Amino acid sequence: MMSNKWKNGLMLLAVVLLCVLPLLFVSGDFGGADDAAEGVITEINPEYEPWFKPLTELPGETESMLFALQAAIGAGVIGFSLGLLKGKQGQAKQNSISK
Amino acid sequence: MKKRGFWSFAALIAGFTVYFMLNEPGTAQAMHIMEGFLPVGWAVFWWVAFLPFFVLGIIRLRSMTRENPELKLLLGLAGAFTFVLSALKMPSVTGSSSHPTGTGLGAVMLGPLPMGVIGSIVLLFQALLLAHGGITTLGANAFSMAVAGPFAGYAVYKLMMKLPDREKLALFCAAAVADLMTYVVTSFQLAVAFPAADGGVLASFLKFGGIFAVTQIPLAISEGLLTVLLWNWLKSYSPNEMSLLKRKVKGGNA
């Protein structure tokens, strides 16, 4: 059997490749905004007018900052939880030894 | 065994390389439905369809955390995972970018209903601050990402756990299906709102699905892998916590 470390490493590599390979081999603009979705809609129904505008339109830089913030908050909470679990496990081991 | 694993991995990469080279790049973006881009009637319809799940989710969350305060940690973890993954806009084979949903893990750990609440919080954050998705389309987007995705993932997990010793495969498939299902439903929502002049809803569905769902396929695979990674990590630190949750999942009816 492959060790868990190996498997985890390969899985991470696969995730990275799934991102990198399209960038290398597909020539698209990889636009991050969802603006172009309206292209398909206007193609089907040229008269359609969006009836509601987003409440806030932040500059692109601020938007990417907020996306980074979103990921950072999530990663922080995941790290905290894993740390807590690991600490609990260590404590339980110590308790069972001292008993 | 190690060698065989390596070669099948190499074959997978070779396969993807060919796939990427042959694939035609498109231009549309695969993400949530934009603000104002659902006709009023449909926007209201999806809000109404989504709200009962949200209320049930809140009820479920409250009873869950009351019975089992330890679950709060896993709840935070599931929410955080959704937060991280839906912030990662990844390039995909169609030449446009989209992001995974991260709802599969939580659906497997806690059942699909709590994810209805967690997923819609993430969507609200993105709609309000990032002009990504929208308030009027929040009902529709929440229905696809926070309701349909988790339920599909949970069903897949339940089905596949009937096979012996296939926990990780089941988890992978659950996460990937939850991710993919989100965008299949998004395509459906757009198709019924904008049926094509000839071919109607079906033609529109194929058109939207061709863009939204195809873009999402490699991302769904990524999400499945990342979910299994976190699961492995969790398990190495906390065999107890996971078994507690398994009992919870098995005993729970949500």
Short mmCIF file of C-alpha atoms in Angstrom, two decimals:
data_model
loop_
_atom_site.label_atom_id
_atom_site.label_comp_id
_atom_site.label_asym_id
_atom_site.label_seq_id
_atom_site.Cartn_x
_atom_site.Cartn_y
_atom_site.Cartn_z
CA MET A 1 0.00 0.00 0.00
CA MET A 2 1.07 3.56 -0.65
CA SER A 3 1.63 5.43 2.56
CA ASN A 4 -0.82 8.13 3.49
CA LYS A 5 1.84 10.78 3.05
CA TRP A 6 2.41 9.70 -0.53
CA LYS A 7 -1.26 9.67 -1.30
CA ASN A 8 -1.78 13.11 0.21
CA GLY A 9 1.16 14.47 -1.75
CA LEU A 10 -0.14 13.05 -5.02
CA MET A 11 -3.60 14.44 -4.36
CA LEU A 12 -2.21 17.92 -3.74
CA LEU A 13 -0.14 17.65 -6.89
CA ALA A 14 -3.25 16.65 -8.86
CA VAL A 15 -5.14 19.72 -7.58
CA VAL A 16 -2.28 22.00 -8.59
CA LEU A 17 -2.03 20.35 -12.02
CA LEU A 18 -5.78 20.71 -12.57
CA CYS A 19 -5.26 24.47 -12.18
CA VAL A 20 -1.98 24.85 -13.99
CA LEU A 21 -2.64 22.67 -17.04
CA PRO A 22 -5.64 24.67 -18.29
CA LEU A 23 -3.55 27.83 -17.96
CA LEU A 24 -0.81 26.28 -20.07
CA PHE A 25 -2.84 24.50 -22.71
CA VAL A 26 -6.10 26.39 -23.07
CA SER A 27 -6.05 29.84 -24.56
CA GLY A 28 -8.86 31.73 -22.88
CA ASP A 29 -8.98 34.95 -20.93
CA PHE A 30 -9.92 33.17 -17.66
CA GLY A 31 -11.94 36.21 -16.67
CA GLY A 32 -12.77 36.10 -12.98
CA ALA A 33 -15.94 38.15 -13.05
CA ASP A 34 -19.30 36.59 -13.85
CA ASP A 35 -20.12 39.46 -16.21
CA ALA A 36 -19.89 37.31 -19.34
CA ALA A 37 -22.75 35.08 -18.14
CA GLU A 38 -25.03 37.83 -19.39
CA GLY A 39 -23.68 37.19 -22.89
CA VAL A 40 -25.45 33.86 -23.07
CA ILE A 41 -28.66 35.34 -21.70
CA THR A 42 -28.71 38.26 -24.13
CA GLU A 43 -28.02 35.79 -26.93
CA ILE A 44 -31.16 33.84 -26.04
CA ASN A 45 -33.28 36.82 -25.07
CA PRO A 46 -31.86 40.06 -26.51
CA GLU A 47 -34.54 42.22 -24.88
CA TYR A 48 -33.78 41.15 -21.33
CA GLU A 49 -32.81 43.99 -19.02
CA PRO A 50 -31.46 43.22 -15.55
CA TRP A 51 -33.97 44.79 -13.17
CA PHE A 52 -31.71 45.12 -10.15
CA LYS A 53 -28.18 46.40 -9.78
CA PRO A 54 -25.67 45.18 -7.21
CA LEU A 55 -25.85 47.38 -4.13
CA THR A 56 -22.10 47.85 -4.00
CA GLU A 57 -19.60 47.97 -6.81
CA LEU A 58 -16.17 47.84 -5.26
CA PRO A 59 -12.95 48.45 -7.17
CA GLY A 60 -11.29 45.28 -8.46
CA GLU A 61 -8.40 45.54 -6.05
CA THR A 62 -10.69 45.82 -3.03
CA GLU A 63 -12.70 42.89 -4.31
CA SER A 64 -9.64 40.67 -4.57
CA MET A 65 -8.66 41.79 -1.07
CA LEU A 66 -12.06 40.67 0.23
CA PHE A 67 -11.73 37.33 -1.56
CA ALA A 68 -8.34 36.86 0.06
CA LEU A 69 -9.86 37.86 3.38
CA GLN A 70 -12.60 35.29 2.93
CA ALA A 71 -10.06 32.55 2.27
CA ALA A 72 -7.86 33.74 5.15
CA ILE A 73 -10.71 33.67 7.66
CA GLY A 74 -11.66 30.17 6.54
CA ALA A 75 -8.09 28.90 6.65
CA GLY A 76 -7.62 30.42 10.08
CA VAL A 77 -10.68 28.67 11.47
CA ILE A 78 -9.61 25.35 9.91
CA GLY A 79 -6.14 25.72 11.42
CA PHE A 80 -7.58 26.61 14.81
CA SER A 81 -9.91 23.60 14.80
CA LEU A 82 -7.22 21.16 13.73
CA GLY A 83 -4.87 22.56 16.36
CA LEU A 84 -7.53 22.20 19.00
CA LEU A 85 -8.21 18.60 17.98
CA LYS A 86 -4.51 17.79 18.00
CA GLY A 87 -4.07 19.37 21.41
CA LYS A 88 -7.01 17.41 22.79
CA GLN A 89 -5.54 14.19 21.43
CA GLY A 90 -2.16 14.93 23.04
CA GLN A 91 -3.83 15.69 26.35
CA ALA A 92 -5.85 12.49 26.27
CA LYS A 93 -2.67 10.50 25.64
CA GLN A 94 -0.89 12.18 28.54
CA ASN A 95 -3.79 11.54 30.85
CA SER A 96 -3.85 7.87 29.99
CA ILE A 97 -0.10 7.63 30.62
CA SER A 98 -0.18 9.40 33.99
CA LYS A 99 -3.02 7.18 35.12
CA MET B 1 1.76 -1.18 -5.35
CA LYS B 2 3.57 2.14 -5.13
CA LYS B 3 4.73 1.75 -8.72
CA ARG B 4 1.27 0.94 -9.97
CA GLY B 5 -0.15 3.97 -8.21
CA PHE B 6 2.45 6.14 -9.87
CA TRP B 7 1.74 4.82 -13.37
CA SER B 8 -2.00 5.18 -13.13
CA PHE B 9 -1.38 8.72 -11.93
CA ALA B 10 0.89 9.39 -14.89
CA ALA B 11 -1.76 8.00 -17.23
CA LEU B 12 -4.32 10.33 -15.66
CA ILE B 13 -2.08 13.33 -16.27
CA ALA B 14 -1.46 12.26 -19.86
CA GLY B 15 -5.20 11.91 -20.36
CA PHE B 16 -5.88 15.38 -19.00
CA THR B 17 -3.12 16.87 -21.13
CA VAL B 18 -4.74 15.55 -24.29
CA TYR B 19 -8.13 16.73 -23.04
CA PHE B 20 -6.86 20.24 -22.42
CA MET B 21 -5.15 20.45 -25.78
CA LEU B 22 -8.22 19.32 -27.70
CA ASN B 23 -10.71 21.32 -25.73
CA GLU B 24 -12.10 24.47 -27.32
CA PRO B 25 -11.93 27.48 -25.07
CA GLY B 26 -15.21 29.25 -24.44
CA THR B 27 -15.84 32.70 -23.13
CA ALA B 28 -18.64 32.49 -20.60
CA GLN B 29 -18.08 32.47 -16.86
CA ALA B 30 -19.39 29.72 -14.70
CA MET B 31 -20.44 31.10 -11.38
CA HIS B 32 -23.51 32.16 -9.52
CA ILE B 33 -26.40 33.88 -11.21
CA MET B 34 -25.76 37.61 -11.40
CA GLU B 35 -27.77 40.25 -9.60
CA GLY B 36 -30.94 41.08 -11.53
CA PHE B 37 -30.41 38.35 -14.07
CA LEU B 38 -33.42 36.29 -13.11
CA PRO B 39 -36.86 37.62 -14.05
CA VAL B 40 -38.80 38.76 -10.97
CA GLY B 41 -41.16 35.77 -11.01
CA TRP B 42 -38.35 33.22 -11.00
CA ALA B 43 -36.32 35.14 -8.42
CA VAL B 44 -39.31 35.03 -6.06
CA PHE B 45 -40.01 31.39 -6.92
CA TRP B 46 -36.50 30.26 -5.92
CA TRP B 47 -36.59 32.38 -2.78
CA VAL B 48 -39.80 30.62 -1.78
CA ALA B 49 -38.32 27.23 -2.69
CA PHE B 50 -35.20 27.92 -0.64
CA LEU B 51 -36.67 29.41 2.55
CA PRO B 52 -38.20 26.22 4.01
CA PHE B 53 -34.80 24.52 3.79
CA PHE B 54 -33.20 27.47 5.52
CA VAL B 55 -35.72 27.34 8.38
CA LEU B 56 -35.35 23.55 8.69
CA GLY B 57 -31.58 24.02 8.66
CA ILE B 58 -31.71 26.49 11.55
CA ILE B 59 -33.96 24.18 13.57
CA ARG B 60 -31.63 21.28 12.87
CA LEU B 61 -28.54 23.31 13.79
CA ARG B 62 -30.06 24.36 17.11
CA SER B 63 -31.09 20.86 18.14
CA MET B 64 -27.74 19.48 16.99
CA THR B 65 -25.63 21.88 19.00
CA ARG B 66 -27.87 21.54 22.05
CA GLU B 67 -27.55 17.77 22.11
CA ASN B 68 -23.90 17.75 21.18
CA PRO B 69 -21.94 20.93 21.92
CA GLU B 70 -18.78 19.26 20.61
CA LEU B 71 -20.28 19.40 17.14
CA LYS B 72 -19.83 23.17 17.15
CA LEU B 73 -16.18 22.70 16.32
CA LEU B 74 -16.97 20.52 13.32
CA LEU B 75 -19.65 22.98 12.29
CA GLY B 76 -17.06 25.75 12.29
CA LEU B 77 -14.74 23.53 10.32
CA ALA B 78 -17.38 22.73 7.69
CA GLY B 79 -18.28 26.42 7.39
CA ALA B 80 -14.63 27.44 7.13
CA PHE B 81 -14.01 24.87 4.40
CA THR B 82 -16.92 26.28 2.38
CA PHE B 83 -15.56 29.78 2.98
CA VAL B 84 -12.10 28.92 1.71
CA LEU B 85 -13.16 26.87 -1.29
CA SER B 86 -15.73 29.34 -2.57
CA ALA B 87 -13.07 32.05 -2.50
CA LEU B 88 -10.76 30.07 -4.77
CA LYS B 89 -11.46 31.05 -8.34
CA MET B 90 -9.70 28.43 -10.38
CA PRO B 91 -8.97 28.42 -14.09
CA SER B 92 -10.68 25.61 -15.93
CA VAL B 93 -10.61 23.74 -19.22
CA THR B 94 -13.17 25.96 -20.94
CA GLY B 95 -10.89 28.97 -20.69
CA SER B 96 -12.89 30.61 -17.96
CA SER B 97 -12.73 30.54 -14.19
CA SER B 98 -15.10 29.25 -11.58
CA HIS B 99 -14.90 28.26 -7.94
CA PRO B 100 -15.70 25.09 -6.02
CA THR B 101 -18.42 25.13 -3.38
CA GLY B 102 -16.97 23.16 -0.48
CA THR B 103 -20.39 22.01 0.70
CA GLY B 104 -19.80 18.26 0.30
CA LEU B 105 -17.64 17.85 3.40
CA GLY B 106 -20.15 19.51 5.68
CA ALA B 107 -23.03 17.55 4.16
CA VAL B 108 -21.24 14.28 4.88
CA MET B 109 -20.16 15.29 8.39
CA LEU B 110 -23.32 16.99 9.59
CA GLY B 111 -26.06 16.12 7.12
CA PRO B 112 -27.37 18.30 4.28
CA LEU B 113 -29.70 20.60 6.23
CA PRO B 114 -27.11 22.55 8.27
CA MET B 115 -25.24 23.27 5.04
CA GLY B 116 -28.29 25.16 3.80
CA VAL B 117 -27.59 27.76 6.49
CA ILE B 118 -23.80 27.75 6.17
CA GLY B 119 -23.86 27.93 2.36
CA SER B 120 -26.30 30.84 2.30
CA ILE B 121 -24.17 32.81 4.76
CA VAL B 122 -21.23 32.47 2.37
CA LEU B 123 -23.42 33.51 -0.56
CA LEU B 124 -24.74 36.51 1.35
CA PHE B 125 -21.18 37.64 2.11
CA GLN B 126 -20.28 37.39 -1.55
CA ALA B 127 -23.46 39.06 -2.76
CA LEU B 128 -23.20 42.01 -0.39
CA LEU B 129 -19.49 42.72 -0.46
CA LEU B 130 -18.21 41.26 -3.69
CA ALA B 131 -21.05 41.93 -6.15
CA HIS B 132 -20.76 38.22 -6.84
CA GLY B 133 -24.15 36.61 -7.19
CA GLY B 134 -26.82 38.94 -5.83
CA ILE B 135 -29.59 39.62 -3.34
CA THR B 136 -32.43 39.08 -5.81
CA THR B 137 -30.82 35.89 -7.09
CA LEU B 138 -29.71 34.74 -3.63
CA GLY B 139 -32.72 32.43 -3.36
CA ALA B 140 -31.82 30.68 -6.59
CA ASN B 141 -28.10 30.55 -5.85
CA ALA B 142 -28.67 29.31 -2.31
CA PHE B 143 -31.05 26.66 -3.61
CA SER B 144 -28.40 25.33 -5.99
CA MET B 145 -25.32 25.65 -3.78
CA ALA B 146 -26.67 25.27 -0.25
CA VAL B 147 -29.59 22.89 -0.81
CA ALA B 148 -29.34 20.85 -4.04
CA GLY B 149 -25.56 20.34 -3.83
CA PRO B 150 -25.40 19.11 -0.23
CA PHE B 151 -28.44 16.85 -0.67
CA ALA B 152 -26.96 15.28 -3.80
CA GLY B 153 -23.58 14.81 -2.11
CA TYR B 154 -25.18 13.33 0.98
CA ALA B 155 -27.23 10.89 -1.10
CA VAL B 156 -24.12 9.77 -2.98
CA TYR B 157 -22.22 9.29 0.27
CA LYS B 158 -25.04 7.25 1.80
CA LEU B 159 -25.29 5.06 -1.29
CA MET B 160 -21.57 4.47 -1.61
CA MET B 161 -21.08 3.70 2.06
CA LYS B 162 -23.06 0.53 1.37
CA LEU B 163 -19.96 -0.74 -0.42
CA PRO B 164 -17.42 -2.23 1.96
CA ASP B 165 -14.29 -0.20 2.80
CA ARG B 166 -14.89 2.61 0.40
CA GLU B 167 -15.12 5.52 2.75
CA LYS B 168 -12.64 7.81 1.03
CA LEU B 169 -13.98 7.07 -2.43
CA ALA B 170 -17.47 7.79 -1.12
CA LEU B 171 -16.25 11.08 0.33
CA PHE B 172 -14.53 12.04 -2.90
CA CYS B 173 -17.63 11.31 -4.96
CA ALA B 174 -19.90 13.09 -2.49
CA ALA B 175 -17.81 16.27 -2.66
CA ALA B 176 -17.46 16.14 -6.43
CA VAL B 177 -21.16 15.49 -7.00
CA ALA B 178 -22.21 18.24 -4.57
CA ASP B 179 -19.98 20.64 -6.47
CA LEU B 180 -21.14 19.59 -9.92
CA MET B 181 -24.80 19.40 -8.95
CA THR B 182 -24.69 23.03 -7.84
CA TYR B 183 -23.89 24.16 -11.36
CA VAL B 184 -26.22 21.68 -13.05
CA VAL B 185 -29.03 23.23 -11.00
CA THR B 186 -27.78 26.72 -11.87
CA SER B 187 -27.96 25.77 -15.55
CA PHE B 188 -31.47 24.44 -15.03
CA GLN B 189 -32.54 27.62 -13.24
CA LEU B 190 -31.28 29.76 -16.10
CA ALA B 191 -32.78 27.43 -18.69
CA VAL B 192 -36.32 27.57 -17.31
CA ALA B 193 -36.05 31.36 -16.99
CA PHE B 194 -34.60 31.78 -20.49
CA PRO B 195 -35.91 29.04 -22.78
CA ALA B 196 -34.43 29.20 -26.27
CA ALA B 197 -36.65 30.41 -29.11
CA ASP B 198 -36.29 27.06 -30.83
CA GLY B 199 -35.78 24.01 -28.68
CA GLY B 200 -37.20 25.62 -25.54
CA VAL B 201 -36.00 24.77 -22.05
CA LEU B 202 -34.04 21.69 -23.12
CA ALA B 203 -31.97 23.54 -25.71
CA SER B 204 -31.23 26.29 -23.20
CA PHE B 205 -30.34 23.75 -20.54
CA LEU B 206 -27.85 22.08 -22.85
CA LYS B 207 -26.37 25.45 -23.71
CA PHE B 208 -25.99 26.68 -20.13
CA GLY B 209 -24.99 23.22 -18.95
CA GLY B 210 -22.34 22.98 -21.64
CA ILE B 211 -20.71 26.07 -20.20
CA PHE B 212 -21.44 25.96 -16.48
CA ALA B 213 -21.19 22.23 -15.83
CA VAL B 214 -18.27 21.49 -18.16
CA THR B 215 -16.19 24.26 -16.59
CA GLN B 216 -16.98 22.74 -13.25
CA ILE B 217 -15.82 19.16 -13.97
CA PRO B 218 -12.10 19.64 -13.20
CA LEU B 219 -13.02 21.82 -10.24
CA ALA B 220 -15.29 19.12 -8.90
CA ILE B 221 -12.36 16.71 -9.07
CA SER B 222 -10.16 19.22 -7.25
CA GLU B 223 -12.80 19.69 -4.60
CA GLY B 224 -13.13 15.95 -4.10
CA LEU B 225 -9.37 15.61 -3.63
CA LEU B 226 -9.15 18.56 -1.23
CA THR B 227 -12.04 17.18 0.80
CA VAL B 228 -10.34 13.80 1.16
CA LEU B 229 -7.12 15.59 2.13
CA LEU B 230 -8.79 17.49 4.95
CA TRP B 231 -10.60 14.32 6.00
CA ASN B 232 -7.31 12.41 6.25
CA TRP B 233 -5.86 15.23 8.29
CA LEU B 234 -8.86 15.34 10.61
CA LYS B 235 -8.78 11.61 11.09
CA SER B 236 -5.15 11.47 12.09
CA TYR B 237 -5.81 13.91 14.91
CA SER B 238 -9.22 12.95 16.01
CA PRO B 239 -10.46 9.40 15.59
CA ASN B 240 -12.88 10.04 18.46
CA GLU B 241 -14.43 13.14 17.01
CA MET B 242 -15.04 11.46 13.69
CA SER B 243 -16.71 8.44 15.20
CA LEU B 244 -18.93 10.64 17.31
CA LEU B 245 -20.03 12.31 14.15
CA LYS B 246 -20.54 9.07 12.36
CA ARG B 247 -22.93 7.98 15.05
CA LYS B 248 -24.58 11.34 14.67
CA VAL B 249 -24.88 10.98 10.91
CA LYS B 250 -26.16 7.46 11.15
CA GLY B 251 -28.62 8.28 13.91
CA GLY B 252 -29.73 11.62 12.48
CA ASN B 253 -32.55 11.79 10.01
CA ALA B 254 -31.60 15.00 8.25
#
